Amino acid sequence: MSQYYEVGDETLWNPASGAARLFHRQVALFEEELGLPSGIGPMEMDECQIDPAALGVFTEALVARHGHAGHAVIRALSEGFVTTVLVLAERAGVGDLRVPPLPGSYEASAEDALRAAARELSGRMPR
């Protein structure tokens, strides 16, 4: 059985139930951590609607938090989730994400690596 993450009638991602359940739990965790709604709605009858505008704001904050984290374990724990959200944001048509740099904390190469990981992961996330 699988779940559907959608914007309107367009399916952005169709993961297996276990992956969707884990992802949705992480959504709730990071919404709490960031104090922002993700734009990823509840799973109802195997479907979840996504609000692209809210997802864009959430994704920018998420990438900034990930990049500005000076703790290697925090970055390691969040990397897979951040990458998955980047794929969904791209598929939802979220435009250029604006992540303000903080001097000495987030290198452009780290953001480039995240985006490269998202491109690779996108090929493994069925629609």
PDB file of C-alpha atoms in Angstrom:
ATOM      1  CA  MET A   1       0.000   0.000   0.000  1.00  0.00           C
ATOM      2  CA  SER A   2       1.237   3.511  -0.708  1.00  0.00           C
ATOM      3  CA  GLN A   3       0.465   7.106   0.136  1.00  0.00           C
ATOM      4  CA  TYR A   4       0.143  10.136  -2.123  1.00  0.00           C
ATOM      5  CA  TYR A   5       1.640  13.585  -1.509  1.00  0.00           C
ATOM      6  CA  GLU A   6      -0.157  15.945  -3.877  1.00  0.00           C
ATOM      7  CA  VAL A   7      -0.646  19.526  -4.962  1.00  0.00           C
ATOM      8  CA  GLY A   8      -4.183  19.559  -6.295  1.00  0.00           C
ATOM      9  CA  ASP A   9      -4.442  16.559  -8.598  1.00  0.00           C
ATOM     10  CA  GLU A  10      -0.695  16.314  -9.252  1.00  0.00           C
ATOM     11  CA  THR A  11       1.140  13.582  -7.368  1.00  0.00           C
ATOM     12  CA  LEU A  12       4.546  14.744  -6.158  1.00  0.00           C
ATOM     13  CA  TRP A  13       5.520  11.561  -4.351  1.00  0.00           C
ATOM     14  CA  ASN A  14       4.001   8.123  -3.906  1.00  0.00           C
ATOM     15  CA  PRO A  15       6.019   6.355  -1.175  1.00  0.00           C
ATOM     16  CA  ALA A  16       5.277   3.086   0.564  1.00  0.00           C
ATOM     17  CA  SER A  17       3.237   3.414   3.737  1.00  0.00           C
ATOM     18  CA  GLY A  18       6.215   2.876   6.065  1.00  0.00           C
ATOM     19  CA  ALA A  19       8.275   5.613   4.392  1.00  0.00           C
ATOM     20  CA  ALA A  20       5.280   7.972   4.423  1.00  0.00           C
ATOM     21  CA  ARG A  21       4.616   7.299   8.108  1.00  0.00           C
ATOM     22  CA  LEU A  22       8.246   7.989   9.060  1.00  0.00           C
ATOM     23  CA  PHE A  23       8.362  11.107   6.887  1.00  0.00           C
ATOM     24  CA  HIS A  24       5.128  12.477   8.344  1.00  0.00           C
ATOM     25  CA  ARG A  25       6.445  12.005  11.881  1.00  0.00           C
ATOM     26  CA  GLN A  26       9.569  13.917  10.934  1.00  0.00           C
ATOM     27  CA  VAL A  27       7.417  16.688   9.451  1.00  0.00           C
ATOM     28  CA  ALA A  28       5.712  17.126  12.834  1.00  0.00           C
ATOM     29  CA  LEU A  29       9.062  17.146  14.632  1.00  0.00           C
ATOM     30  CA  PHE A  30      10.591  19.808  12.377  1.00  0.00           C
ATOM     31  CA  GLU A  31       7.431  21.937  12.417  1.00  0.00           C
ATOM     32  CA  GLU A  32       7.810  22.029  16.190  1.00  0.00           C
ATOM     33  CA  GLU A  33      11.562  22.700  16.027  1.00  0.00           C
ATOM     34  CA  LEU A  34      11.140  25.557  13.538  1.00  0.00           C
ATOM     35  CA  GLY A  35       7.866  26.903  14.909  1.00  0.00           C
ATOM     36  CA  LEU A  36       6.477  26.943  11.363  1.00  0.00           C
ATOM     37  CA  PRO A  37       3.809  25.006   9.494  1.00  0.00           C
ATOM     38  CA  SER A  38       5.272  22.865   6.737  1.00  0.00           C
ATOM     39  CA  GLY A  39       2.397  23.126   4.302  1.00  0.00           C
ATOM     40  CA  ILE A  40       2.256  19.327   4.339  1.00  0.00           C
ATOM     41  CA  GLY A  41      -1.256  18.439   5.397  1.00  0.00           C
ATOM     42  CA  PRO A  42      -2.549  15.403   7.263  1.00  0.00           C
ATOM     43  CA  MET A  43      -2.671  11.992   5.601  1.00  0.00           C
ATOM     44  CA  GLU A  44      -6.343  11.278   4.930  1.00  0.00           C
ATOM     45  CA  MET A  45      -7.457   8.216   3.015  1.00  0.00           C
ATOM     46  CA  ASP A  46      -3.892   7.695   1.760  1.00  0.00           C
ATOM     47  CA  GLU A  47      -3.639  11.257   0.408  1.00  0.00           C
ATOM     48  CA  CYS A  48      -1.870  14.339   1.683  1.00  0.00           C
ATOM     49  CA  GLN A  49      -2.290  17.799   0.174  1.00  0.00           C
ATOM     50  CA  ILE A  50       0.661  20.179   0.108  1.00  0.00           C
ATOM     51  CA  ASP A  51       0.460  23.971   0.139  1.00  0.00           C
ATOM     52  CA  PRO A  52       3.420  25.091  -2.030  1.00  0.00           C
ATOM     53  CA  ALA A  53       3.644  28.595  -0.511  1.00  0.00           C
ATOM     54  CA  ALA A  54       3.870  27.302   3.060  1.00  0.00           C
ATOM     55  CA  LEU A  55       6.225  24.526   1.943  1.00  0.00           C
ATOM     56  CA  GLY A  56       8.541  27.151   0.427  1.00  0.00           C
ATOM     57  CA  VAL A  57       8.778  29.142   3.672  1.00  0.00           C
ATOM     58  CA  PHE A  58       9.263  25.935   5.668  1.00  0.00           C
ATOM     59  CA  THR A  59      11.939  24.632   3.271  1.00  0.00           C
ATOM     60  CA  GLU A  60      13.942  27.865   3.435  1.00  0.00           C
ATOM     61  CA  ALA A  61      13.889  27.774   7.240  1.00  0.00           C
ATOM     62  CA  LEU A  62      14.728  24.063   7.267  1.00  0.00           C
ATOM     63  CA  VAL A  63      17.723  24.431   4.933  1.00  0.00           C
ATOM     64  CA  ALA A  64      18.958  27.435   6.920  1.00  0.00           C
ATOM     65  CA  ARG A  65      18.661  25.532  10.219  1.00  0.00           C
ATOM     66  CA  HIS A  66      20.451  22.539   8.753  1.00  0.00           C
ATOM     67  CA  GLY A  67      23.244  24.653   7.305  1.00  0.00           C
ATOM     68  CA  HIS A  68      23.718  26.811  10.356  1.00  0.00           C
ATOM     69  CA  ALA A  69      23.843  23.862  12.726  1.00  0.00           C
ATOM     70  CA  GLY A  70      27.355  23.652  14.050  1.00  0.00           C
ATOM     71  CA  HIS A  71      26.755  20.195  15.468  1.00  0.00           C
ATOM     72  CA  ALA A  72      27.772  17.325  13.200  1.00  0.00           C
ATOM     73  CA  VAL A  73      25.254  14.888  14.690  1.00  0.00           C
ATOM     74  CA  ILE A  74      22.347  17.313  14.243  1.00  0.00           C
ATOM     75  CA  ARG A  75      23.327  17.789  10.613  1.00  0.00           C
ATOM     76  CA  ALA A  76      23.670  14.046  10.090  1.00  0.00           C
ATOM     77  CA  LEU A  77      20.292  13.328  11.687  1.00  0.00           C
ATOM     78  CA  SER A  78      18.480  15.940   9.623  1.00  0.00           C
ATOM     79  CA  GLU A  79      20.156  15.553   6.229  1.00  0.00           C
ATOM     80  CA  GLY A  80      17.844  12.865   4.810  1.00  0.00           C
ATOM     81  CA  PHE A  81      14.728  14.758   5.843  1.00  0.00           C
ATOM     82  CA  VAL A  82      16.028  18.062   4.456  1.00  0.00           C
ATOM     83  CA  THR A  83      16.921  16.383   1.167  1.00  0.00           C
ATOM     84  CA  THR A  84      13.456  14.802   0.877  1.00  0.00           C
ATOM     85  CA  VAL A  85      11.753  18.150   1.554  1.00  0.00           C
ATOM     86  CA  LEU A  86      13.940  19.811  -1.097  1.00  0.00           C
ATOM     87  CA  VAL A  87      12.701  17.257  -3.659  1.00  0.00           C
ATOM     88  CA  LEU A  88       9.078  17.898  -2.701  1.00  0.00           C
ATOM     89  CA  ALA A  89       9.591  21.671  -2.855  1.00  0.00           C
ATOM     90  CA  GLU A  90      11.080  21.396  -6.328  1.00  0.00           C
ATOM     91  CA  ARG A  91       8.272  19.155  -7.525  1.00  0.00           C
ATOM     92  CA  ALA A  92       5.699  21.523  -5.992  1.00  0.00           C
ATOM     93  CA  GLY A  93       7.093  24.336  -8.099  1.00  0.00           C
ATOM     94  CA  VAL A  94       8.597  26.303  -5.238  1.00  0.00           C
ATOM     95  CA  GLY A  95      10.855  28.887  -6.879  1.00  0.00           C
ATOM     96  CA  ASP A  96      14.359  29.792  -5.851  1.00  0.00           C
ATOM     97  CA  LEU A  97      14.804  29.208  -2.161  1.00  0.00           C
ATOM     98  CA  ARG A  98      16.352  32.111  -0.318  1.00  0.00           C
ATOM     99  CA  VAL A  99      18.631  30.966   2.458  1.00  0.00           C
ATOM    100  CA  PRO A 100      20.416  33.909   4.057  1.00  0.00           C
ATOM    101  CA  PRO A 101      24.065  33.118   4.732  1.00  0.00           C
ATOM    102  CA  LEU A 102      25.491  33.613   8.182  1.00  0.00           C
ATOM    103  CA  PRO A 103      29.167  34.566   8.184  1.00  0.00           C
ATOM    104  CA  GLY A 104      31.390  31.613   8.902  1.00  0.00           C
ATOM    105  CA  SER A 105      28.577  29.111   9.450  1.00  0.00           C
ATOM    106  CA  TYR A 106      27.126  27.827   6.200  1.00  0.00           C
ATOM    107  CA  GLU A 107      29.353  27.278   3.246  1.00  0.00           C
ATOM    108  CA  ALA A 108      27.946  27.402  -0.279  1.00  0.00           C
ATOM    109  CA  SER A 109      29.525  24.003  -0.905  1.00  0.00           C
ATOM    110  CA  ALA A 110      27.388  22.479   1.861  1.00  0.00           C
ATOM    111  CA  GLU A 111      24.202  23.834   0.274  1.00  0.00           C
ATOM    112  CA  ASP A 112      25.384  22.636  -3.140  1.00  0.00           C
ATOM    113  CA  ALA A 113      25.953  19.168  -1.656  1.00  0.00           C
ATOM    114  CA  LEU A 114      22.403  19.139  -0.250  1.00  0.00           C
ATOM    115  CA  ARG A 115      20.958  20.116  -3.611  1.00  0.00           C
ATOM    116  CA  ALA A 116      23.035  17.435  -5.367  1.00  0.00           C
ATOM    117  CA  ALA A 117      21.777  14.856  -2.872  1.00  0.00           C
ATOM    118  CA  ALA A 118      18.208  16.038  -3.536  1.00  0.00           C
ATOM    119  CA  ARG A 119      18.678  15.604  -7.300  1.00  0.00           C
ATOM    120  CA  GLU A 120      19.954  12.065  -6.756  1.00  0.00           C
ATOM    121  CA  LEU A 121      17.164  11.208  -4.323  1.00  0.00           C
ATOM    122  CA  SER A 122      14.523  12.574  -6.684  1.00  0.00           C
ATOM    123  CA  GLY A 123      15.190   9.693  -9.069  1.00  0.00           C
ATOM    124  CA  ARG A 124      14.380   7.245  -6.278  1.00  0.00           C
ATOM    125  CA  MET A 125      11.157   8.933  -5.125  1.00  0.00           C
ATOM    126  CA  PRO A 126       8.302   7.536  -7.240  1.00  0.00           C
ATOM    127  CA  ARG A 127       5.501   9.793  -8.359  1.00  0.00           C
TER     128      ARG A 127
END
